[in-house]
Amino acid sequence: MEKISRPIVKKDHEMKASGKSVYVGDYTEAKNGEKILTGKILYGTAARAKILSVCVPPLPDGYFYVDADDVPGDNNVNIVLDDMPVFCRGTVEFIGQAIGMVAGPDEKEVRRILSEIRVEYEELEPVLDIRKSETAFFDYHYGHGDVDRAFEEADRVYEEEFSTGYQEQAYLEPQGMMAEPEPDGGMYVHGSLQCAYYVKGAVDRVLGYQDKEHGTHVFQDVTGGAFGGKEAFPSILGSQVAVAAYKAKAPVRVIFDRREDMEYTSKRHPSKSRYKMAVKDGKVTALECDVLFNAGAYSTLSAVVLQRGVIAAPGVYNVPNLRVRGRAMKTNTSPCGAYRGFGAPQTFFAMEMMMNHVAKDLGKDPLTFKMEHMAAQGDATSTCGKYHFCVPLAEMIRKIDEASGFQKKHREYDRKQTGRFRRGIGLSLCFHGAGFTGSGERDIIKAVAKLHKYADGTVEILASNGEIGQGLRTTFPKIVAQELDLPLEKVYYNHPDTARVPDSGPTVASRSLMTVGELLRRAAIRLKKEWKDGQEQEVEEHYKEPDFMIPFSLEKFEGDAYPTYAWSVSVIEVEIDTCTGCAQILGAYGCFDVGTPVDENIVLGQMEGGFLQGIGYSAMEQMDYDGKGRIRNNSYSDYLIPTAMDVPKLQAILHVEKYPYGPYGAKGAGELPLVGAPPAYLEAVEQALGNPFRLHHIPFTAEETLMKLREEVR
């Protein structure tokens, strides 16, 4: 094991375990001692409607009603497009859109006022089905080769449609943000968030602060989980509390309850993907993919979610002729956003299932068929970039087979099974592009990181990446301490405050450790060379795209979408009870290449947690909207997530292929383990049900299993 990989106690462990950590909901007063006003949002109750009137009851002294008329700057939340208003302007576009906010000193009174507000609507016909939507927020096309000719010359052509549902991030701490006016005319915004500079940019525009000397500064409070759900939404909620604080001239805080959080915040994009595959002489010669993502009522992060999804559409395979189209469609439902995997789980699921089905139809073993088509180092990627580094899937398959007995069990379970209990085992091959998609790091983020050495020899890390449970407050100091030959207690990393730290980019895309961690490593090397005892010093490093990369063009959708890739091989073994339809997971095995682990325990925890989330996405996390566009599953009594008891045998195996441009060879880790679970799970269920069955959607529940078994009886 590398020295850097040796596990240590996480730096924030004691504070969290003892209950001393301060979350946004824990503050009893503002930083200037002022009482905090409680804010509650007035939500639209129609999926699509014109607002004819809003009747607010008389407000007691010290209580405020805030809406679009109170926005001093631009009434748009800056995410990717500026299409989502802070408070709605004339129409609501989904159930749960913010019309206004009531703020005041007593929460019970705020709720009373809110309950007495009357909104008159002229309801309009909503669009709820993505196949009926005529509005594409984003539409991407790319491909290579002669697809039409390959289909004309094919021995066989296969066409199937796959669908995936919502997934709720289910973080422990619900959304919460707070805004405090400052004496200099600026605004202090803090809360549970991933991307401090995203919130700052959004609030500055909303308050009209862009050109003012004193604008917004944003601080990340201790954050109880995110999984992507606190990437964009804090920009929305942060803008709303900032407008309320601006009007009230007092601190305002909004903390969601669980039902509110589940019903009105962003989810994973549901998808429908149509795949068409040409086969000649037993090999895949062409692939055509048409991918639809349900973006919801506003675009939020759908551009980059869709980009990653369509890039991953052909999976880990080398397909000589490829045509891909992806669209993020507007519907009058809750806007969707980031979730671990960020568009890739939807399309990897489709491609892996397609490869399974085609292999079976050809009379081939699915794993053998997949291995015949796997990409190798030096091959072109889907976007005509290059796999510049090792593609270790063959060795990882060997390791996972040794751990799980996959090939032996797959042959055994392929025989016709009878009786109440039936078994199946499935395997998937996946990657996750490490870092921000395309030219985002080079042209948009342009990350900067700093080290500040104090006269006493302690070193503070200055970066904007947030600790959201993935261990940055531990791994960043480990990197710096190792390069400086300092005890770990002399290097520290606080939660970021944009008034003090440079913009090192968002805490997304498994980029923080690989990209910003490497900047900090280089800064530490410089600081060591320039070290002067007893003096304060500061060093700064800027991101520079590696020279080997083929520049990515979004307009042409060509080039290196990512500098390198993390790889996974996932195996899931199930036993189905044909009386109840319930699937017991006998074992879940994942082999993951995320480069060098900077802390082995932290990485293994990420692999196990992400894998379990992927199993939930596959098997039980069923969420949908009703005929009026309202999310039906808004509590943990009707939205189930897996626990350790659902997967008592879960094994994560690390395979290391070093990335020379990451710290000590590290690559992005957090998102990878979720991606491969759905196709591995569904292949296992298919095998247990019997070969005639071809399954095409997730989550696949016990009820659906019983329906399939009834088909067998017929």
XYZ file of C-alpha atoms in Angstrom:
714
model
C 0.000 0.000 0.000
C 1.229 3.513 -0.862
C 2.025 5.694 2.137
C -0.680 8.191 1.090
C -3.258 5.370 0.950
C -2.938 4.363 4.602
C -6.231 5.099 6.396
C -6.405 7.694 9.143
C -9.216 9.013 11.329
C -11.119 11.633 9.339
C -10.381 15.154 10.470
C -14.052 16.014 11.038
C -14.923 12.694 12.667
C -14.840 13.824 16.299
C -16.908 16.973 15.677
C -19.621 15.066 13.827
C -19.674 12.033 16.105
C -19.862 14.199 19.230
C -22.630 16.424 17.856
C -20.472 19.561 17.990
C -20.682 20.272 14.241
C -22.853 23.290 13.443
C -25.308 22.842 10.573
C -27.345 25.690 9.097
C -30.345 24.655 11.172
C -28.334 24.863 14.406
C -27.761 28.621 14.545
C -29.716 30.295 17.344
C -28.877 33.805 16.147
C -27.137 35.589 13.273
C -23.430 36.352 13.510
C -24.192 39.931 14.670
C -26.472 38.599 17.418
C -29.687 39.499 15.572
C -32.727 37.209 15.710
C -33.179 34.982 12.664
C -36.459 35.233 10.748
C -38.003 31.972 9.593
C -38.957 31.779 5.926
C -41.543 29.465 4.373
C -42.186 29.240 0.642
C -45.558 29.641 -1.070
C -45.625 26.892 -3.693
C -47.679 26.701 -6.853
C -50.314 23.954 -6.770
C -50.874 23.611 -10.526
C -48.524 21.993 -13.042
C -49.049 24.820 -15.527
C -51.169 27.912 -14.950
C -51.379 31.670 -15.201
C -51.518 33.406 -11.857
C -54.492 35.770 -11.878
C -54.113 37.030 -8.314
C -52.348 36.403 -5.019
C -54.310 37.549 -1.957
C -52.098 37.951 1.114
C -53.773 38.485 4.517
C -52.805 41.500 6.664
C -49.277 40.999 7.985
C -48.417 41.598 11.654
C -45.479 43.868 12.424
C -42.173 42.184 11.684
C -43.603 39.797 9.068
C -42.940 40.061 5.344
C -44.315 38.691 2.092
C -41.687 38.467 -0.658
C -42.223 37.781 -4.362
C -40.855 38.656 -7.805
C -41.577 42.365 -7.299
C -39.002 42.417 -4.493
C -36.075 41.120 -6.556
C -33.689 44.098 -6.855
C -31.637 42.623 -9.698
C -32.268 39.903 -12.285
C -35.188 37.601 -11.421
C -33.388 34.591 -12.889
C -31.289 31.990 -11.117
C -28.030 31.613 -12.993
C -27.283 27.895 -13.454
C -26.576 27.064 -17.117
C -29.368 28.927 -18.865
C -31.104 31.837 -17.159
C -34.594 30.383 -17.519
C -35.649 29.651 -13.939
C -36.981 32.630 -11.973
C -36.266 33.212 -8.302
C -39.993 33.753 -7.779
C -42.375 32.978 -10.629
C -43.310 35.688 -13.096
C -46.925 35.354 -14.136
C -47.114 31.584 -14.580
C -46.240 28.462 -12.663
C -44.584 25.708 -14.685
C -44.671 22.835 -12.168
C -46.310 21.906 -8.884
C -43.933 23.267 -6.296
C -42.688 26.360 -8.111
C -41.976 29.194 -5.679
C -44.526 32.013 -5.994
C -43.386 33.881 -2.911
C -42.168 33.575 0.662
C -43.442 34.571 4.082
C -40.788 35.466 6.646
C -41.102 36.414 10.278
C -39.855 35.762 13.816
C -42.305 33.004 14.797
C -42.505 29.876 12.661
C -46.044 29.006 13.774
C -47.286 32.460 12.764
C -45.444 32.234 9.443
C -47.233 28.972 8.721
C -50.600 30.521 9.649
C -50.077 33.435 7.258
C -48.961 31.069 4.520
C -52.076 28.919 4.950
C -54.324 31.965 4.510
C -52.799 33.180 1.227
C -55.177 32.589 -1.672
C -53.877 32.149 -5.234
C -56.264 32.322 -8.188
C -55.165 30.423 -11.298
C -56.165 30.050 -14.914
C -55.065 26.475 -15.437
C -53.367 25.538 -18.713
C -52.812 22.109 -20.260
C -49.558 20.684 -18.841
C -47.094 18.491 -20.733
C -46.147 15.557 -18.514
C -44.896 12.946 -21.005
C -41.476 13.582 -22.588
C -42.636 11.884 -25.780
C -45.307 14.566 -26.149
C -43.019 17.487 -25.374
C -42.158 19.812 -28.242
C -39.504 21.755 -26.341
C -35.930 20.482 -26.172
C -33.771 22.539 -23.835
C -30.702 20.859 -25.324
C -30.212 18.708 -28.415
C -26.839 17.048 -29.087
C -25.780 14.988 -32.105
C -22.536 13.207 -32.839
C -21.162 10.102 -34.474
C -18.632 8.583 -36.827
C -18.375 6.027 -39.628
C -21.024 5.028 -42.170
C -23.951 3.976 -39.994
C -26.523 3.617 -42.772
C -24.298 1.337 -44.828
C -23.525 -0.838 -41.808
C -27.247 -1.346 -41.187
C -27.838 -2.172 -44.860
C -25.090 -4.804 -44.808
C -25.968 -6.278 -41.402
C -26.882 -9.927 -40.889
C -29.204 -8.897 -38.083
C -30.611 -5.627 -36.769
C -31.894 -5.271 -33.216
C -33.985 -2.438 -31.822
C -35.104 -1.994 -28.204
C -36.260 0.803 -25.879
C -35.116 1.224 -22.300
C -36.409 3.490 -19.561
C -35.225 4.634 -16.167
C -37.079 6.476 -13.423
C -36.480 9.254 -10.946
C -34.072 8.798 -8.085
C -34.143 10.907 -4.936
C -30.736 11.813 -3.465
C -31.997 11.013 0.069
C -29.255 12.966 1.842
C -29.553 12.983 5.637
C -29.837 16.769 5.987
C -32.621 18.465 3.986
C -32.031 21.639 1.994
C -31.361 24.704 4.114
C -29.996 28.186 3.405
C -29.654 31.440 5.350
C -28.942 35.035 4.300
C -27.693 37.862 6.532
C -27.409 41.520 5.400
C -23.985 42.979 6.193
C -23.207 46.499 7.464
C -21.270 47.384 4.291
C -24.325 46.709 2.119
C -23.306 43.206 1.064
C -25.005 39.899 1.811
C -23.675 36.890 3.699
C -25.252 33.648 2.462
C -24.498 30.266 4.006
C -25.987 26.827 4.287
C -25.947 23.238 3.127
C -24.312 23.314 -0.300
C -21.729 21.842 -2.660
C -20.621 24.780 -4.797
C -20.017 28.046 -2.947
C -19.069 30.068 -6.018
C -22.166 28.871 -7.902
C -24.308 30.342 -5.125
C -22.263 33.559 -5.049
C -22.649 34.113 -8.809
C -26.386 33.475 -8.654
C -27.063 35.722 -5.645
C -24.867 38.558 -6.962
C -27.004 38.711 -10.101
C -30.288 38.442 -8.243
C -29.359 41.273 -5.867
C -27.730 43.375 -8.596
C -24.310 43.183 -6.943
C -22.169 42.292 -9.968
C -20.575 45.738 -10.282
C -20.584 46.685 -6.611
C -17.536 46.697 -4.369
C -19.346 44.789 -1.624
C -21.332 41.885 -2.984
C -22.241 38.452 -1.716
C -19.920 36.143 0.095
C -20.930 32.538 0.583
C -19.905 30.090 3.294
C -20.515 26.356 3.327
C -21.858 25.206 6.667
C -21.307 21.606 7.701
C -23.292 19.708 5.079
C -25.133 16.473 5.783
C -24.794 14.808 2.396
C -25.526 15.936 -1.131
C -24.949 13.317 -3.891
C -25.487 16.095 -6.465
C -28.717 17.334 -4.918
C -26.980 20.379 -3.453
C -25.122 21.394 -6.616
C -27.715 23.683 -8.210
C -30.609 23.860 -5.747
C -28.735 25.987 -3.166
C -28.372 28.645 -5.881
C -32.181 28.705 -6.107
C -32.902 28.629 -2.387
C -29.943 30.902 -1.634
C -31.318 33.501 -4.041
C -34.754 33.286 -2.435
C -33.509 33.784 1.137
C -31.216 36.591 -0.047
C -34.137 38.494 -1.603
C -36.149 38.001 1.597
C -33.265 39.219 3.781
C -32.741 42.185 1.445
C -36.381 43.221 1.843
C -36.632 42.524 5.576
C -33.196 44.008 6.295
C -32.792 41.078 8.665
C -31.410 37.514 8.593
C -33.754 34.970 6.983
C -33.409 31.197 7.076
C -35.349 28.483 5.234
C -35.015 24.827 6.269
C -37.069 22.305 4.307
C -38.938 19.504 5.980
C -38.498 16.056 4.445
C -41.748 15.987 2.448
C -41.042 19.450 1.055
C -37.519 18.406 0.135
C -38.541 15.211 -1.619
C -41.469 16.751 -3.488
C -39.988 20.014 -4.759
C -36.219 19.613 -5.191
C -34.269 18.137 -8.087
C -34.013 14.401 -8.824
C -32.159 12.153 -11.248
C -33.479 12.627 -14.800
C -35.882 9.902 -15.933
C -34.958 8.648 -19.395
C -36.200 6.822 -22.454
C -33.528 5.485 -24.802
C -34.069 3.745 -28.124
C -31.110 1.634 -29.246
C -30.663 0.118 -32.686
C -27.755 -2.257 -33.260
C -26.343 -3.880 -36.398
C -24.526 -7.246 -36.214
C -22.488 -8.840 -39.002
C -20.504 -12.064 -38.663
C -21.261 -12.080 -34.961
C -19.786 -8.628 -34.290
C -21.499 -5.295 -33.597
C -20.857 -3.081 -36.606
C -23.142 -0.123 -35.937
C -25.109 1.508 -33.160
C -27.755 4.207 -33.271
C -28.934 5.740 -29.981
C -31.788 8.181 -29.442
C -31.780 9.344 -25.822
C -34.501 11.419 -24.149
C -34.045 12.877 -20.662
C -36.959 14.388 -18.752
C -35.516 17.743 -17.675
C -38.672 18.974 -15.969
C -39.956 22.526 -16.138
C -36.583 24.319 -16.262
C -33.191 23.456 -17.685
C -31.076 23.668 -14.474
C -28.077 21.321 -15.066
C -29.590 19.270 -17.883
C -26.983 20.413 -20.427
C -24.030 18.772 -18.716
C -26.072 15.822 -17.430
C -27.149 15.097 -21.007
C -23.634 15.574 -22.368
C -22.266 12.911 -20.051
C -25.198 10.649 -20.809
C -24.760 10.726 -24.587
C -20.970 10.388 -24.361
C -21.520 7.183 -22.370
C -24.241 5.902 -24.744
C -22.071 3.206 -26.451
C -20.633 2.077 -23.120
C -17.096 0.693 -22.884
C -17.242 -0.755 -26.385
C -15.450 0.003 -29.621
C -18.245 0.487 -32.159
C -16.931 1.328 -35.656
C -20.079 3.109 -36.852
C -21.957 5.255 -34.361
C -24.786 7.779 -34.388
C -26.048 9.330 -31.143
C -28.701 11.931 -30.502
C -29.659 13.170 -27.059
C -32.367 15.618 -26.002
C -33.338 17.079 -22.652
C -37.074 17.704 -22.919
C -39.209 20.223 -21.034
C -42.192 18.919 -19.092
C -44.353 20.534 -16.423
C -42.820 18.474 -13.658
C -40.184 19.140 -10.988
C -36.905 20.241 -12.598
C -34.272 17.500 -12.552
C -30.627 18.017 -11.753
C -27.423 16.353 -10.623
C -27.200 12.970 -8.994
C -24.178 10.714 -8.550
C -23.283 9.404 -12.015
C -24.712 12.486 -13.713
C -26.474 11.072 -16.799
C -24.211 8.052 -17.293
C -26.284 5.472 -15.318
C -29.222 5.944 -17.681
C -27.298 5.191 -20.876
C -24.929 2.581 -19.453
C -28.015 0.692 -18.329
C -29.407 0.767 -21.881
C -26.156 -0.276 -23.566
C -25.299 -3.070 -21.146
C -28.800 -4.557 -21.389
C -28.702 -4.281 -25.173
C -25.394 -6.172 -25.276
C -26.847 -8.870 -22.992
C -29.945 -9.299 -25.140
C -28.096 -9.382 -28.463
C -25.560 -11.886 -27.121
C -28.321 -14.221 -25.930
C -30.120 -13.971 -29.264
C -26.888 -14.870 -31.051
C -26.428 -17.840 -28.727
C -23.317 -16.327 -27.144
C -22.285 -15.918 -23.547
C -22.897 -12.223 -22.711
C -19.553 -11.703 -20.968
C -17.621 -13.303 -23.829
C -19.558 -11.141 -26.302
C -18.778 -8.005 -24.319
C -15.084 -8.832 -24.042
C -14.886 -9.233 -27.812
C -15.997 -5.614 -28.183
C -14.229 -3.891 -25.269
C -12.219 -0.787 -26.032
C -8.462 -0.876 -25.426
C -5.783 1.696 -24.719
C -5.157 3.747 -27.851
C -8.655 3.200 -29.271
C -10.871 6.114 -30.181
C -13.549 7.121 -27.690
C -17.168 7.671 -28.709
C -16.391 11.357 -29.436
C -13.233 10.609 -31.458
C -10.982 11.353 -28.539
C -8.579 8.688 -27.299
C -8.231 6.243 -24.436
C -4.784 7.564 -23.579
C -4.213 5.284 -20.598
C -4.686 1.648 -19.650
C -8.151 0.099 -20.031
C -7.873 -2.549 -17.281
C -11.224 -4.287 -17.718
C -9.840 -7.748 -18.598
C -7.781 -7.936 -15.393
C -10.680 -6.525 -13.358
C -13.008 -9.186 -14.789
C -10.519 -11.830 -13.656
C -10.491 -10.368 -10.127
C -14.288 -10.115 -9.888
C -14.712 -13.663 -11.207
C -12.321 -14.925 -8.558
C -14.257 -13.096 -5.824
C -17.796 -13.898 -6.966
C -17.532 -17.145 -8.951
C -19.425 -15.324 -11.687
C -18.715 -17.513 -14.708
C -19.349 -20.809 -12.928
C -22.574 -19.521 -11.372
C -23.736 -17.951 -14.638
C -23.438 -21.309 -16.418
C -25.203 -23.078 -13.544
C -28.092 -20.588 -13.314
C -28.588 -20.634 -17.089
C -30.066 -24.113 -16.799
C -33.865 -24.157 -16.549
C -34.897 -23.555 -12.940
C -38.076 -24.734 -11.253
C -39.390 -24.494 -7.733
C -40.128 -21.524 -5.512
C -36.617 -20.007 -5.333
C -34.608 -19.221 -8.451
C -31.201 -17.622 -8.827
C -29.455 -15.369 -11.280
C -26.207 -13.456 -11.550
C -25.357 -10.450 -13.700
C -22.251 -8.498 -14.657
C -21.726 -5.030 -16.091
C -18.746 -3.106 -17.453
C -18.666 0.667 -17.029
C -16.478 3.738 -16.879
C -16.839 7.195 -15.454
C -15.134 10.069 -17.236
C -12.915 11.659 -14.601
C -13.499 15.374 -14.157
C -15.695 17.998 -15.748
C -17.035 17.188 -19.224
C -15.422 18.543 -22.372
C -13.502 21.795 -22.168
C -15.196 22.883 -18.939
C -12.056 22.722 -16.789
C -10.014 24.641 -19.361
C -12.479 27.269 -20.544
C -15.057 27.724 -17.775
C -13.767 26.652 -14.369
C -10.067 27.622 -14.636
C -9.418 26.363 -11.127
C -7.133 28.186 -8.680
C -5.936 26.786 -5.345
C -3.723 28.323 -2.649
C -1.689 27.403 0.402
C -1.171 29.930 3.195
C 1.710 29.288 5.600
C 1.529 31.083 8.917
C 4.541 32.215 10.933
C 4.105 29.325 13.377
C 4.546 26.804 10.556
C 0.908 25.742 10.216
C -0.495 25.628 6.696
C -4.043 26.432 5.645
C -5.503 25.122 2.416
C -7.530 27.697 0.497
C -9.926 26.183 -2.035
C -13.663 26.324 -2.722
C -14.393 22.592 -2.761
C -16.857 21.481 -0.121
C -16.791 18.581 2.314
C -20.043 16.697 1.695
C -19.086 13.408 3.329
C -16.513 12.306 0.749
C -13.527 13.237 2.922
C -11.932 16.347 1.401
C -11.152 17.861 4.798
C -8.969 14.798 5.345
C -7.560 13.970 1.908
C -6.527 17.511 0.959
C -4.444 17.916 4.164
C -2.954 14.428 3.661
C -1.622 15.469 0.250
C -0.168 18.756 1.469
C 1.290 17.296 4.668
C 3.011 14.502 2.749
C 4.690 16.903 0.312
C 5.756 19.293 3.093
C 6.905 16.512 5.470
C 4.664 18.019 8.147
C 2.571 16.316 10.828
C -1.033 16.149 9.657
C -2.230 18.300 12.557
C -0.211 21.232 11.161
C -2.224 21.289 7.897
C -5.919 22.120 7.942
C -8.788 22.784 5.571
C -11.852 24.712 6.698
C -15.235 24.863 5.025
C -14.893 27.330 2.141
C -15.853 30.990 2.407
C -15.752 32.880 -0.910
C -14.516 35.975 0.963
C -11.290 34.076 1.726
C -10.738 31.329 -0.839
C -10.119 31.411 -4.602
C -12.495 29.721 -7.039
C -11.125 26.224 -7.435
C -14.344 25.104 -9.067
C -17.432 23.201 -7.961
C -17.563 20.044 -5.870
C -18.917 17.925 -8.718
C -17.945 15.419 -11.423
C -15.481 13.515 -9.205
C -13.042 16.339 -9.949
C -12.082 17.707 -6.528
C -9.370 15.242 -5.539
C -8.016 14.537 -9.024
C -7.919 18.147 -10.254
C -7.736 20.396 -7.189
C -5.798 17.842 -5.149
C -3.096 17.886 -7.807
C -2.991 21.694 -7.736
C -2.474 21.516 -3.984
C 0.260 18.907 -4.367
C 2.118 21.166 -6.806
C 1.608 24.167 -4.546
C 3.054 22.187 -1.626
C 6.134 21.277 -3.671
C 6.681 24.968 -4.438
C 6.086 26.013 -0.846
C 8.623 23.485 0.392
C 11.255 24.920 -1.942
C 10.462 28.502 -0.865
C 9.871 27.779 2.858
C 11.069 30.497 5.256
C 10.779 29.808 8.951
C 8.906 32.386 11.013
C 7.334 34.113 8.016
C 3.901 34.091 6.431
C 3.923 32.842 2.844
C 1.339 32.094 0.180
C 1.601 30.060 -3.006
C -0.982 29.702 -5.751
C -1.484 27.158 -8.537
C -3.673 27.437 -11.655
C -5.170 24.583 -13.665
C -3.569 23.848 -17.007
C -5.021 21.269 -19.372
C -2.565 18.397 -19.997
C -0.761 18.634 -23.334
C -1.800 15.133 -24.410
C -5.499 16.006 -24.594
C -7.307 16.315 -27.923
C -9.214 19.609 -27.498
C -12.939 19.041 -27.103
C -15.387 20.977 -29.271
C -18.956 21.119 -27.984
C -20.181 22.410 -31.357
C -18.746 19.367 -33.181
C -19.042 17.088 -30.140
C -15.548 15.830 -30.840
C -12.326 15.383 -28.915
C -11.332 14.188 -25.467
C -14.414 14.574 -23.304
C -12.295 13.539 -20.294
C -8.554 13.272 -19.690
C -8.898 9.776 -18.240
C -11.468 7.261 -17.030
C -12.245 5.345 -13.867
C -13.424 1.771 -14.548
C -15.755 -0.696 -12.863
C -16.845 -4.306 -13.134
C -19.974 -5.000 -11.098
C -21.527 -8.369 -10.260
C -24.837 -8.909 -8.463
C -26.278 -12.295 -7.498
C -29.964 -12.627 -6.603
C -32.448 -15.226 -5.433
C -36.086 -14.611 -6.371
C -38.973 -15.907 -4.331
C -41.581 -16.763 -6.967
C -44.371 -16.613 -4.378
C -43.712 -13.030 -3.280
C -41.679 -11.646 -6.175
C -39.049 -10.410 -3.733
C -35.429 -10.570 -4.805
C -32.857 -11.281 -2.099
C -29.379 -10.092 -2.994
C -27.008 -12.949 -2.182
C -23.920 -10.965 -3.053
C -22.780 -7.719 -4.629
C -19.192 -7.513 -5.848
C -17.523 -4.499 -7.381
C -14.022 -4.094 -8.761
C -13.176 -0.417 -9.115
C -10.213 1.362 -10.655
C -10.089 4.902 -9.301
C -6.334 5.179 -9.475
C -4.335 5.479 -6.268
C -6.583 5.813 -3.198
C -5.496 8.824 -1.153
C -7.112 7.147 1.854
C -8.107 3.526 1.396
C -10.919 3.495 3.967
C -12.481 6.643 2.528
C -12.369 5.217 -0.992
C -13.796 1.847 0.077
C -16.598 3.685 1.892
C -17.366 5.605 -1.273
C -17.380 2.407 -3.350
C -19.669 0.565 -0.948
C -22.072 3.478 -0.497
C -22.299 4.265 -4.189
C -22.809 0.613 -5.109
C -25.645 0.364 -2.573
C -27.282 3.505 -4.016
C -27.107 1.920 -7.470
C -28.833 -1.203 -6.165
C -31.602 0.976 -4.727
C -31.986 2.711 -8.103
C -32.294 -0.714 -9.729
C -34.648 -2.506 -7.393
C -36.759 -0.387 -5.068
C -36.476 3.402 -5.408
C -39.713 3.919 -7.286
C -40.865 7.512 -7.642
C -43.368 8.971 -10.078
C -45.784 11.843 -10.538
C -49.560 11.556 -10.695
C -51.856 12.616 -13.522
C -51.624 16.246 -12.418
C -47.823 16.347 -12.296
C -47.360 16.083 -8.522
C -44.595 13.860 -7.131
C -46.413 11.059 -5.326
C -43.577 9.652 -3.213
C -42.613 12.335 -0.723
C -41.610 10.445 2.416
C -39.546 7.443 3.405
C -42.738 5.523 4.124
C -43.539 5.428 0.379
C -40.049 5.839 -1.092
C -37.757 3.014 -0.006
C -33.975 3.231 0.019
C -31.686 0.263 0.691
C -29.886 -0.362 3.960
C -26.979 -2.628 4.874
C -29.529 -5.338 5.709
C -30.677 -5.433 2.070
C -27.178 -6.322 0.871
C -25.456 -8.150 3.742
C -22.640 -9.358 1.461
C -21.128 -6.429 -0.408
C -17.486 -6.560 -1.427
C -15.506 -3.710 -2.980
C -12.165 -4.562 -4.584
C -9.735 -1.852 -5.633
C -7.700 -2.167 -8.811
C -5.096 0.564 -9.286
C -4.077 2.046 -12.628
C -2.312 5.301 -11.852
C -3.216 8.509 -13.649
C 0.022 10.500 -13.970
C -1.748 13.877 -13.774
C -3.637 13.132 -10.551
C -2.085 13.308 -7.072
C -0.023 10.127 -6.625
C -2.014 8.585 -9.493
C -5.515 9.294 -8.143
C -8.551 9.563 -10.426
C -12.146 10.576 -9.749
C -13.860 8.127 -7.402
C -17.208 9.167 -5.951
C -19.576 8.678 -8.885
C -18.218 5.492 -10.463
C -19.604 2.787 -8.123
C -23.267 3.602 -8.732
C -23.131 3.411 -12.524
C -22.770 -0.332 -13.032
C -25.294 -1.630 -10.512
C -28.536 -1.357 -12.567
C -27.541 -3.532 -15.567
C -25.820 -6.093 -13.311
C -28.947 -6.329 -11.159
C -31.371 -6.577 -14.048
C -29.294 -9.211 -15.866
C -29.378 -11.270 -12.660
C -33.157 -10.895 -12.412
C -33.564 -11.822 -16.086
C -31.562 -14.985 -15.595
C -33.546 -15.958 -12.492
C -36.828 -15.427 -14.328
C -35.665 -17.476 -17.315
C -34.234 -16.814 -20.764
C -37.450 -15.861 -22.616
C -37.694 -12.687 -20.541
C -36.109 -9.441 -21.706
C -36.337 -6.606 -19.187
C -36.069 -2.960 -20.196
C -36.643 -0.644 -17.262
C -35.593 0.232 -13.743
C -36.527 0.185 -10.985
C -37.771 -3.375 -11.426
C -39.855 -4.167 -8.369
C -41.300 -7.242 -6.680
C -44.738 -6.453 -8.122
C -43.321 -6.423 -11.645
C -41.520 -9.683 -10.972
C -44.836 -11.315 -10.081
C -46.406 -9.958 -13.270
C -43.580 -11.478 -15.325
C -43.996 -14.812 -13.561
C -47.707 -14.770 -14.408
C -46.710 -14.411 -18.065
C -44.653 -17.599 -17.660
C -47.701 -19.448 -16.300
C -49.799 -18.327 -19.268
